[in-house]
Short mmCIF file of C-alpha atoms in Angstrom, two decimals:
data_model
loop_
_atom_site.label_atom_id
_atom_site.label_comp_id
_atom_site.label_asym_id
_atom_site.label_seq_id
_atom_site.Cartn_x
_atom_site.Cartn_y
_atom_site.Cartn_z
CA MET A 1 2.30 46.81 -2.49
CA GLN A 2 0.34 47.21 -5.56
CA THR A 3 0.73 44.87 -8.53
CA MET A 4 1.10 46.68 -12.06
CA TYR A 5 -2.06 45.44 -12.92
CA GLN A 6 -3.68 47.16 -10.00
CA LYS A 7 -2.15 50.49 -11.03
CA MET A 8 -3.58 50.20 -14.72
CA ASP A 9 -6.55 52.06 -15.73
CA ASP A 10 -9.76 49.81 -16.95
CA ALA A 11 -8.68 50.02 -20.69
CA GLU A 12 -5.13 49.19 -19.81
CA LEU A 13 -6.08 46.07 -17.56
CA ALA A 14 -8.75 44.86 -20.32
CA SER A 15 -5.83 45.13 -22.95
CA ALA A 16 -3.40 43.11 -20.59
CA LEU A 17 -5.97 40.36 -19.69
CA ALA A 18 -6.83 39.60 -23.40
CA ASP A 19 -3.17 39.46 -24.30
CA LEU A 20 -2.16 37.22 -21.24
CA LYS A 21 -5.08 34.87 -21.97
CA ALA A 22 -4.09 34.77 -25.59
CA GLN A 23 -0.44 33.73 -24.51
CA VAL A 24 -1.94 31.16 -22.25
CA ALA A 25 -3.85 29.40 -25.19
CA GLU A 26 -0.68 29.25 -27.19
CA VAL A 27 1.32 27.50 -24.18
CA LYS A 28 -1.70 25.03 -23.77
CA ALA A 29 -1.65 24.17 -27.48
CA ARG A 30 2.12 23.22 -27.19
CA GLY A 31 1.16 20.24 -25.01
CA LEU A 32 4.18 20.71 -22.48
CA LYS A 33 4.55 17.91 -19.82
CA LEU A 34 7.09 19.51 -17.09
CA ASP A 35 7.40 18.49 -13.63
CA MET A 36 8.66 20.99 -10.67
CA ALA A 37 6.70 19.16 -8.09
CA ARG A 38 9.47 17.44 -5.71
CA GLY A 39 12.98 18.14 -4.81
CA LYS A 40 14.55 15.23 -6.46
CA PRO A 41 18.21 14.95 -7.55
CA SER A 42 18.68 14.99 -11.25
CA PRO A 43 19.76 11.66 -13.15
CA GLU A 44 23.04 13.32 -13.60
CA GLN A 45 23.48 13.99 -9.85
CA VAL A 46 22.40 10.42 -8.88
CA ASP A 47 24.97 9.10 -11.49
CA ILE A 48 28.11 10.63 -9.56
CA SER A 49 27.45 8.18 -7.00
CA ARG A 50 27.70 4.97 -9.13
CA PRO A 51 31.33 4.30 -8.11
CA MET A 52 30.06 3.52 -4.73
CA LEU A 53 28.40 0.19 -6.25
CA ASP A 54 31.80 -1.08 -7.12
CA LEU A 55 33.25 -1.07 -3.78
CA LEU A 56 31.69 -4.19 -2.34
CA SER A 57 32.08 -7.64 -4.41
CA SER A 58 32.31 -11.29 -3.69
CA SER A 59 35.84 -10.89 -2.51
CA ALA A 60 35.59 -7.87 -0.52
CA ASP A 61 36.74 -7.29 3.15
CA LEU A 62 33.15 -7.21 4.91
CA THR A 63 34.37 -6.07 8.23
CA ASP A 64 34.52 -2.60 9.81
CA GLU A 65 36.75 -2.23 12.89
CA GLY A 66 36.26 -5.89 13.68
CA VAL A 67 32.44 -5.98 13.08
CA ASP A 68 31.46 -8.61 10.60
CA CYS A 69 28.99 -6.56 8.29
CA SER A 70 27.87 -9.93 6.66
CA ASN A 71 25.95 -11.20 9.69
CA TYR A 72 23.61 -10.23 12.55
CA GLY A 73 24.39 -7.78 15.46
CA CYS A 74 25.67 -4.25 15.99
CA PHE A 75 22.28 -2.56 16.11
CA GLU A 76 23.34 0.69 16.53
CA GLY A 77 25.24 0.73 13.29
CA ILE A 78 28.87 -0.09 12.44
CA PRO A 79 31.69 1.71 14.08
CA SER A 80 32.56 3.96 10.83
CA ALA A 81 29.13 4.80 10.06
CA ARG A 82 28.41 6.00 13.54
CA LYS A 83 31.57 8.20 13.59
CA LEU A 84 30.35 9.88 10.31
CA ALA A 85 26.93 10.22 11.88
CA GLY A 86 28.36 12.12 14.94
CA GLU A 87 30.34 14.41 12.35
CA PHE A 88 26.88 15.19 10.60
CA LEU A 89 24.99 15.67 13.76
CA GLY A 90 27.41 17.57 16.14
CA VAL A 91 27.35 14.73 18.80
CA PRO A 92 29.72 12.03 19.81
CA ALA A 93 29.55 8.65 17.77
CA GLU A 94 28.36 6.74 20.86
CA GLN A 95 25.27 9.18 21.04
CA THR A 96 24.10 8.14 17.55
CA ILE A 97 22.30 5.37 15.65
CA VAL A 98 22.61 4.62 12.17
CA LEU A 99 19.49 2.92 10.41
CA GLY A 100 17.92 2.46 6.95
CA SER A 101 17.76 5.14 4.32
CA SER A 102 14.90 7.41 5.59
CA SER A 103 15.42 9.78 8.36
CA LEU A 104 11.60 10.54 7.89
CA ASN A 105 11.01 6.88 9.04
CA ILE A 106 13.25 7.63 11.91
CA MET A 107 11.18 10.70 13.05
CA GLN A 108 8.05 8.87 12.63
CA ASP A 109 9.37 5.87 14.89
CA VAL A 110 10.71 8.52 17.48
CA ILE A 111 7.24 10.33 17.71
CA VAL A 112 5.16 7.25 17.67
CA HIS A 113 7.36 5.92 20.47
CA TYR A 114 6.56 8.98 22.67
CA TRP A 115 2.91 8.69 21.56
CA GLU A 116 2.62 5.35 22.76
CA LYS A 117 5.00 5.06 25.46
CA GLY A 118 5.68 8.56 26.63
CA VAL A 119 8.97 10.30 27.46
CA PRO A 120 10.50 8.39 30.40
CA GLY A 121 8.65 9.48 33.67
CA HIS A 122 5.84 11.25 31.79
CA THR A 123 2.43 10.32 30.48
CA PRO A 124 2.21 8.65 27.15
CA TRP A 125 1.08 11.51 24.77
CA HIS A 126 -1.83 9.15 23.36
CA LYS A 127 -3.40 9.24 27.01
CA LEU A 128 -3.43 13.10 27.17
CA GLU A 129 -6.40 15.14 26.45
CA GLY A 130 -4.70 16.97 23.40
CA VAL A 131 -1.40 17.15 21.99
CA LYS A 132 -0.14 19.91 20.04
CA TRP A 133 2.97 20.34 17.69
CA LEU A 134 4.51 23.81 16.40
CA CYS A 135 5.22 23.78 12.75
CA PRO A 136 7.31 26.43 11.12
CA ALA A 137 5.69 27.43 7.94
CA PRO A 138 5.97 27.72 5.18
CA GLY A 139 7.73 24.24 5.77
CA TYR A 140 7.92 20.65 4.95
CA ASP A 141 4.56 18.86 4.09
CA ARG A 142 6.05 15.43 5.06
CA HIS A 143 6.75 16.68 8.63
CA PHE A 144 3.25 17.90 9.10
CA GLY A 145 1.84 14.60 7.95
CA LEU A 146 3.66 12.72 10.70
CA THR A 147 1.86 14.51 13.45
CA GLU A 148 -1.38 14.92 11.66
CA ASP A 149 -1.53 11.09 11.12
CA LEU A 150 -1.39 10.64 14.99
CA GLY A 151 -4.15 13.30 15.51
CA ILE A 152 -1.83 15.81 16.95
CA GLN A 153 -2.85 19.39 16.36
CA ASN A 154 -0.43 21.12 14.04
CA ILE A 155 0.23 24.86 14.91
CA PRO A 156 1.84 26.96 12.41
CA VAL A 157 4.62 29.42 13.28
CA ARG A 158 5.71 32.06 10.94
CA MET A 159 9.18 31.58 9.32
CA THR A 160 11.48 34.93 9.28
CA GLU A 161 14.77 35.55 7.70
CA THR A 162 16.48 34.08 10.83
CA GLY A 163 14.36 30.94 11.37
CA PRO A 164 11.00 30.34 13.06
CA ASP A 165 9.41 33.61 14.82
CA MET A 166 11.08 33.07 18.26
CA ASP A 167 8.98 35.52 20.23
CA GLU A 168 5.97 33.61 19.22
CA VAL A 169 7.51 30.19 19.79
CA GLU A 170 8.66 31.12 23.33
CA ARG A 171 5.34 32.55 24.09
CA LEU A 172 3.41 29.42 23.00
CA VAL A 173 5.82 26.92 24.64
CA ALA A 174 5.96 28.78 27.72
CA ALA A 175 2.04 29.07 28.19
CA ASP A 176 0.79 25.76 27.01
CA PRO A 177 1.95 22.37 28.42
CA SER A 178 0.07 20.45 25.67
CA ILE A 179 2.73 21.70 23.31
CA LYS A 180 4.95 18.72 23.10
CA GLY A 181 7.26 19.42 20.20
CA MET A 182 8.46 21.28 17.31
CA PHE A 183 9.83 20.51 13.82
CA CYS A 184 13.08 22.25 12.52
CA VAL A 185 15.01 21.97 9.31
CA PRO A 186 17.78 24.41 10.65
CA LYS A 187 19.79 24.81 7.45
CA TYR A 188 18.68 25.80 4.04
CA SER A 189 15.10 25.29 5.52
CA ASN A 190 12.44 23.63 3.25
CA PRO A 191 11.10 25.47 1.25
CA THR A 192 12.61 29.18 2.11
CA GLY A 193 16.16 28.21 2.17
CA VAL A 194 16.86 29.92 5.54
CA THR A 195 19.74 28.92 8.04
CA TYR A 196 18.80 29.61 11.47
CA SER A 197 20.77 32.22 13.21
CA ASP A 198 23.00 31.66 16.00
CA GLU A 199 20.68 33.24 18.38
CA THR A 200 17.63 31.33 16.97
CA VAL A 201 19.42 28.02 17.70
CA ARG A 202 20.42 29.26 21.08
CA ARG A 203 16.82 30.34 22.04
CA LEU A 204 15.40 27.00 20.87
CA ALA A 205 17.97 25.05 22.92
CA THR A 206 17.42 27.04 26.01
CA MET A 207 13.80 28.40 26.04
CA GLU A 208 11.40 27.74 29.09
CA CYS A 209 8.95 25.26 28.34
CA ALA A 210 5.74 24.41 30.20
CA ALA A 211 5.92 20.79 29.08
CA PRO A 212 8.80 19.22 30.52
CA ASP A 213 8.79 16.52 27.80
CA PHE A 214 9.16 18.99 24.98
CA ARG A 215 11.13 17.78 22.31
CA ILE A 216 12.53 19.52 18.94
CA VAL A 217 12.79 17.35 15.94
CA TRP A 218 16.31 18.77 14.34
CA ASP A 219 15.90 17.80 10.77
CA ASP A 220 19.38 18.82 9.40
CA ALA A 221 18.43 17.35 5.88
CA TYR A 222 20.63 19.93 4.11
CA ALA A 223 23.58 19.95 6.31
CA VAL A 224 26.19 19.76 3.46
CA HIS A 225 24.02 20.92 0.62
CA ASP A 226 25.81 24.14 -0.15
CA PHE A 227 25.92 25.78 -3.65
CA GLY A 228 26.39 29.45 -2.89
CA GLU A 229 29.81 31.09 -2.86
CA LYS A 230 30.16 31.03 0.82
CA PRO A 231 28.52 28.14 2.76
CA GLU A 232 26.38 29.18 5.49
CA LYS A 233 27.27 27.97 9.04
CA LEU A 234 24.83 26.52 11.45
CA ALA A 235 25.53 26.57 15.26
CA ASN A 236 25.54 23.36 16.99
CA ILE A 237 22.33 23.29 19.01
CA PHE A 238 23.69 20.44 21.16
CA ASP A 239 26.54 22.69 22.72
CA PHE A 240 23.71 25.58 23.75
CA ALA A 241 21.36 22.47 24.92
CA ARG A 242 24.06 20.72 26.96
CA GLU A 243 25.09 23.98 28.80
CA ALA A 244 21.51 24.61 29.64
CA GLY A 245 20.77 21.02 30.69
CA ASN A 246 18.34 20.30 27.97
CA GLU A 247 20.21 18.06 25.74
CA ASP A 248 17.35 15.43 26.09
CA ARG A 249 15.03 18.18 24.32
CA ILE A 250 16.97 17.59 20.90
CA LEU A 251 16.21 14.71 18.46
CA ALA A 252 18.48 15.19 15.62
CA VAL A 253 18.34 13.41 12.17
CA ALA A 254 19.90 13.56 8.82
CA SER A 255 20.55 11.03 5.86
CA THR A 256 22.55 10.52 2.59
CA SER A 257 19.26 10.65 0.39
CA LYS A 258 20.36 13.56 -1.49
CA ILE A 259 23.98 12.67 -1.13
CA THR A 260 24.15 9.19 -2.74
CA PHE A 261 21.00 7.22 -3.76
CA PRO A 262 17.56 8.74 -2.79
CA GLY A 263 15.81 5.75 -1.00
CA ALA A 264 18.95 3.76 -0.83
CA GLY A 265 21.25 5.72 1.30
CA ILE A 266 21.91 5.62 5.09
CA ALA A 267 19.96 7.59 7.83
CA PHE A 268 21.34 9.08 11.36
CA PHE A 269 19.59 9.83 14.59
CA GLY A 270 21.73 11.56 17.27
CA SER A 271 20.59 12.77 20.74
CA SER A 272 21.57 12.61 24.56
CA PRO A 273 22.94 9.22 25.90
CA SER A 274 19.47 8.79 27.73
CA ASN A 275 17.27 9.31 24.66
CA VAL A 276 19.35 7.07 22.31
CA ALA A 277 19.30 4.24 24.89
CA GLU A 278 15.59 4.79 25.26
CA VAL A 279 14.82 4.90 21.52
CA ALA A 280 17.07 2.01 20.74
CA SER A 281 15.34 -0.30 23.46
CA THR A 282 12.15 0.18 21.43
CA LEU A 283 13.49 -0.11 17.96
CA LYS A 284 15.47 -3.39 18.92
CA VAL A 285 12.04 -5.03 19.51
CA GLY A 286 11.41 -5.09 15.72
CA LEU A 287 14.96 -4.58 14.28
CA ILE A 288 18.00 -6.96 14.75
CA SER A 289 20.10 -4.40 12.74
CA ALA A 290 19.91 -2.26 9.81
CA ASN A 291 21.60 -2.92 6.44
CA LYS A 292 25.26 -2.91 7.38
CA LEU A 293 26.61 -3.92 4.05
CA ASN A 294 24.97 -0.45 2.81
CA GLN A 295 26.61 1.26 5.77
CA LEU A 296 30.07 -0.20 4.77
CA MET A 297 29.70 0.59 1.32
CA HIS A 298 28.73 4.33 2.09
CA VAL A 299 31.61 4.81 4.61
CA ARG A 300 34.15 3.47 2.24
CA PHE A 301 32.91 5.76 -0.52
CA LEU A 302 32.55 8.87 2.06
CA PRO A 303 34.84 8.12 5.02
CA THR A 304 34.67 11.55 6.50
CA LEU A 305 32.60 14.86 6.48
CA ASP A 306 35.32 16.24 4.47
CA ALA A 307 34.95 13.67 1.78
CA VAL A 308 31.20 14.31 1.90
CA ARG A 309 31.75 17.98 1.30
CA GLU A 310 33.97 17.12 -1.66
CA HIS A 311 31.15 14.87 -3.12
CA MET A 312 28.82 17.69 -2.39
CA GLU A 313 30.68 20.19 -4.58
CA ARG A 314 30.03 17.86 -7.52
CA HIS A 315 26.42 18.08 -6.81
CA ALA A 316 26.52 21.75 -6.58
CA GLU A 317 27.89 21.89 -9.89
CA PHE A 318 24.55 20.76 -11.24
CA LEU A 319 22.59 22.76 -8.82
CA ARG A 320 24.01 26.24 -9.56
CA PRO A 321 22.85 26.64 -13.17
CA ARG A 322 19.23 25.31 -12.19
CA PHE A 323 18.97 27.75 -9.24
CA ALA A 324 20.51 30.56 -11.37
CA CYS A 325 18.11 29.90 -14.05
CA VAL A 326 15.23 30.39 -11.25
CA GLN A 327 16.44 33.74 -10.14
CA SER A 328 17.10 35.09 -13.89
CA LYS A 329 13.78 33.80 -15.03
CA LEU A 330 11.76 35.23 -12.15
CA GLU A 331 13.45 38.66 -12.12
CA GLU A 332 13.25 38.84 -15.79
CA GLY A 333 9.40 37.93 -15.80
CA LEU A 334 8.18 39.23 -12.56
CA GLY A 335 10.79 41.65 -11.07
CA GLY A 336 9.34 45.10 -10.60
CA THR A 337 5.89 43.86 -11.14
CA GLY A 338 4.82 43.90 -7.53
CA CYS A 339 3.25 40.37 -8.35
CA ALA A 340 5.75 38.10 -6.47
CA THR A 341 8.59 37.85 -4.03
CA TRP A 342 10.92 34.94 -3.84
CA THR A 343 13.81 33.81 -1.86
CA HIS A 344 17.49 33.47 -2.87
CA PRO A 345 19.03 30.52 -1.22
CA ASN A 346 22.61 29.42 -0.91
CA GLY A 347 21.99 25.87 -0.68
CA GLY A 348 19.15 23.26 -0.17
CA TYR A 349 16.77 22.12 -2.70
CA PHE A 350 14.01 24.90 -2.97
CA VAL A 351 13.01 28.27 -3.62
CA SER A 352 9.94 29.77 -1.76
CA PHE A 353 7.79 31.92 -3.80
CA ASP A 354 5.03 34.27 -2.92
CA GLY A 355 2.22 35.72 -5.08
CA PRO A 356 -0.57 38.15 -4.34
CA GLU A 357 -2.80 37.10 -1.57
CA GLY A 358 -5.45 34.46 -3.03
CA SER A 359 -3.33 33.55 -5.95
CA ALA A 360 -1.49 30.34 -5.25
CA LYS A 361 -4.28 27.81 -5.79
CA ARG A 362 -5.24 29.47 -8.94
CA VAL A 363 -1.74 29.83 -10.21
CA GLY A 364 -1.11 26.26 -9.60
CA ALA A 365 -4.27 25.13 -11.44
CA LEU A 366 -3.44 27.15 -14.46
CA CYS A 367 0.26 25.90 -14.57
CA LYS A 368 -1.38 22.34 -14.61
CA GLU A 369 -3.46 23.18 -17.37
CA MET A 370 -0.55 24.54 -19.28
CA GLY A 371 1.47 21.25 -18.52
CA VAL A 372 3.56 22.18 -15.50
CA THR A 373 3.00 20.15 -12.30
CA MET A 374 3.99 22.29 -9.25
CA THR A 375 4.02 21.27 -5.49
CA PRO A 376 0.13 21.68 -4.60
CA ALA A 377 -0.53 25.10 -3.45
CA GLY A 378 -0.71 25.27 0.43
CA ALA A 379 1.39 22.13 0.77
CA THR A 380 3.89 24.16 2.87
CA TRP A 381 1.37 24.65 5.52
CA PRO A 382 -0.09 22.51 8.16
CA TYR A 383 -3.31 20.86 6.76
CA GLY A 384 -2.54 22.15 3.43
CA GLU A 385 -4.05 25.66 4.43
CA ASP A 386 -2.05 28.44 3.56
CA PRO A 387 -3.79 31.27 5.39
CA HIS A 388 -3.25 33.81 2.77
CA ASP A 389 -3.07 31.48 -0.30
CA THR A 390 0.01 33.05 -1.56
CA ASN A 391 3.01 30.37 -1.14
CA ILE A 392 4.47 28.06 -3.94
CA ARG A 393 7.50 25.81 -3.35
CA ILE A 394 9.75 25.81 -6.52
CA ALA A 395 11.72 22.51 -6.92
CA PRO A 396 14.51 23.54 -9.52
CA SER A 397 16.70 20.13 -9.08
CA TYR A 398 15.24 17.52 -11.29
CA PRO A 399 14.49 18.96 -14.67
CA SER A 400 17.03 19.93 -17.22
CA VAL A 401 18.04 23.75 -17.42
CA GLU A 402 15.95 23.85 -20.71
CA GLU A 403 12.90 22.20 -19.34
CA LEU A 404 13.34 24.26 -16.00
CA SER A 405 13.56 27.41 -18.08
CA ALA A 406 10.18 26.52 -19.96
CA ALA A 407 8.49 25.52 -16.89
CA LEU A 408 9.48 28.98 -15.28
CA ASP A 409 8.10 30.83 -18.40
CA VAL A 410 5.09 28.96 -17.80
CA LEU A 411 4.93 29.97 -13.99
CA VAL A 412 5.48 33.49 -14.63
CA LEU A 413 2.64 33.81 -17.18
CA ALA A 414 0.32 32.12 -14.91
CA VAL A 415 1.30 34.60 -12.12
CA LYS A 416 0.89 37.55 -14.33
CA LEU A 417 -2.66 36.38 -15.48
CA VAL A 418 -3.84 35.49 -12.03
CA SER A 419 -2.60 38.94 -10.70
CA ALA A 420 -4.40 40.52 -13.53
CA GLU A 421 -7.70 38.61 -12.97
CA LEU A 422 -7.42 39.61 -9.09
CA ALA A 423 -7.09 43.06 -10.04
CA SER A 424 -9.90 43.09 -12.46
CA GLU A 425 -11.95 41.48 -9.67
CA GLU A 426 -11.36 43.91 -7.18
CA ARG A 427 -12.95 46.57 -9.47
CA ALA A 428 -16.28 44.42 -10.34
#
């Protein structure tokens, strides 16, 4: 589809370019300093968890179902926290481990475990000639960094409206035994906001893989992060995998980082009984137990998944106006121009935005010149290489609505100017 600038005659385009450049100069003179780079909860969101800090005092009972949370032991996590983890991940409590605050750290530990020791009964991955990993894209840059750091080759797979392109995924994993795993953010994916369809979940759990030690990192980071009128439902991948005899394939993680305090929550790992035992045996070498007092504080504040959902409705009150602002500003500024498309998520923390081919890096640089920091263009693709240079991740959660509105005005202006410049360059 052509942009509005490609449809203009030479005189109209020259006039539009001059006007847009003048507007950019005016914005630069304002000295803005706005940040939409990462998906952090706003300070107001963080504050709603402050009452949790009052639950443990010097006189508090520090036991959980007979476990003394003030002393060593109970590596897998306290009983109440494991029950909550099971509700999050869709597995029995005994198939979970509750650790520190970072699910990303759990993912790294598990992948490094297979890299160094291998899946039981199989060659350690570092001894193989080459190891590959599937990365739905646009996707989460920190995922890509985990495998890239080990020298694993990241292979992008196109995201669709129902999840990763399963025809492509199935073709790749069936043909290549060096493909050992895949990242998935199955609900409100980062950054597209897509929730995987039941059919996508089923195919992932049951597909034929050339590598018998193939693993799916099932990062359910936004399991309860709904803000739309009707929460989207994600099928339980363990149900499909168990029926197909593939329960070992799934490595599920989640955390409370965007539920209570970022960087100070609790993180969950869930998988098959054999996987949990194997991972625990390695982690126990370097960890006697995680912070059980933090686990106790969390489960007293949020004892069940229903309590978590009630808490998340309070988060949604802050997120709804911010995401509504994104939609209204983009539609007002770019609707009908042919210069952009964007997603309309019902939950999560991001909006995925696509401009004309060859525009994203230029848009990001221009926004920075005008005082708005965006997630670097290309970050949503492995190695930072967006093949068409179109995608930008919008993170609306942290700024105030007023700041967000101003930042989006800058983004719209940058997209328009870059689109006009591209149209002009086509004619040169």
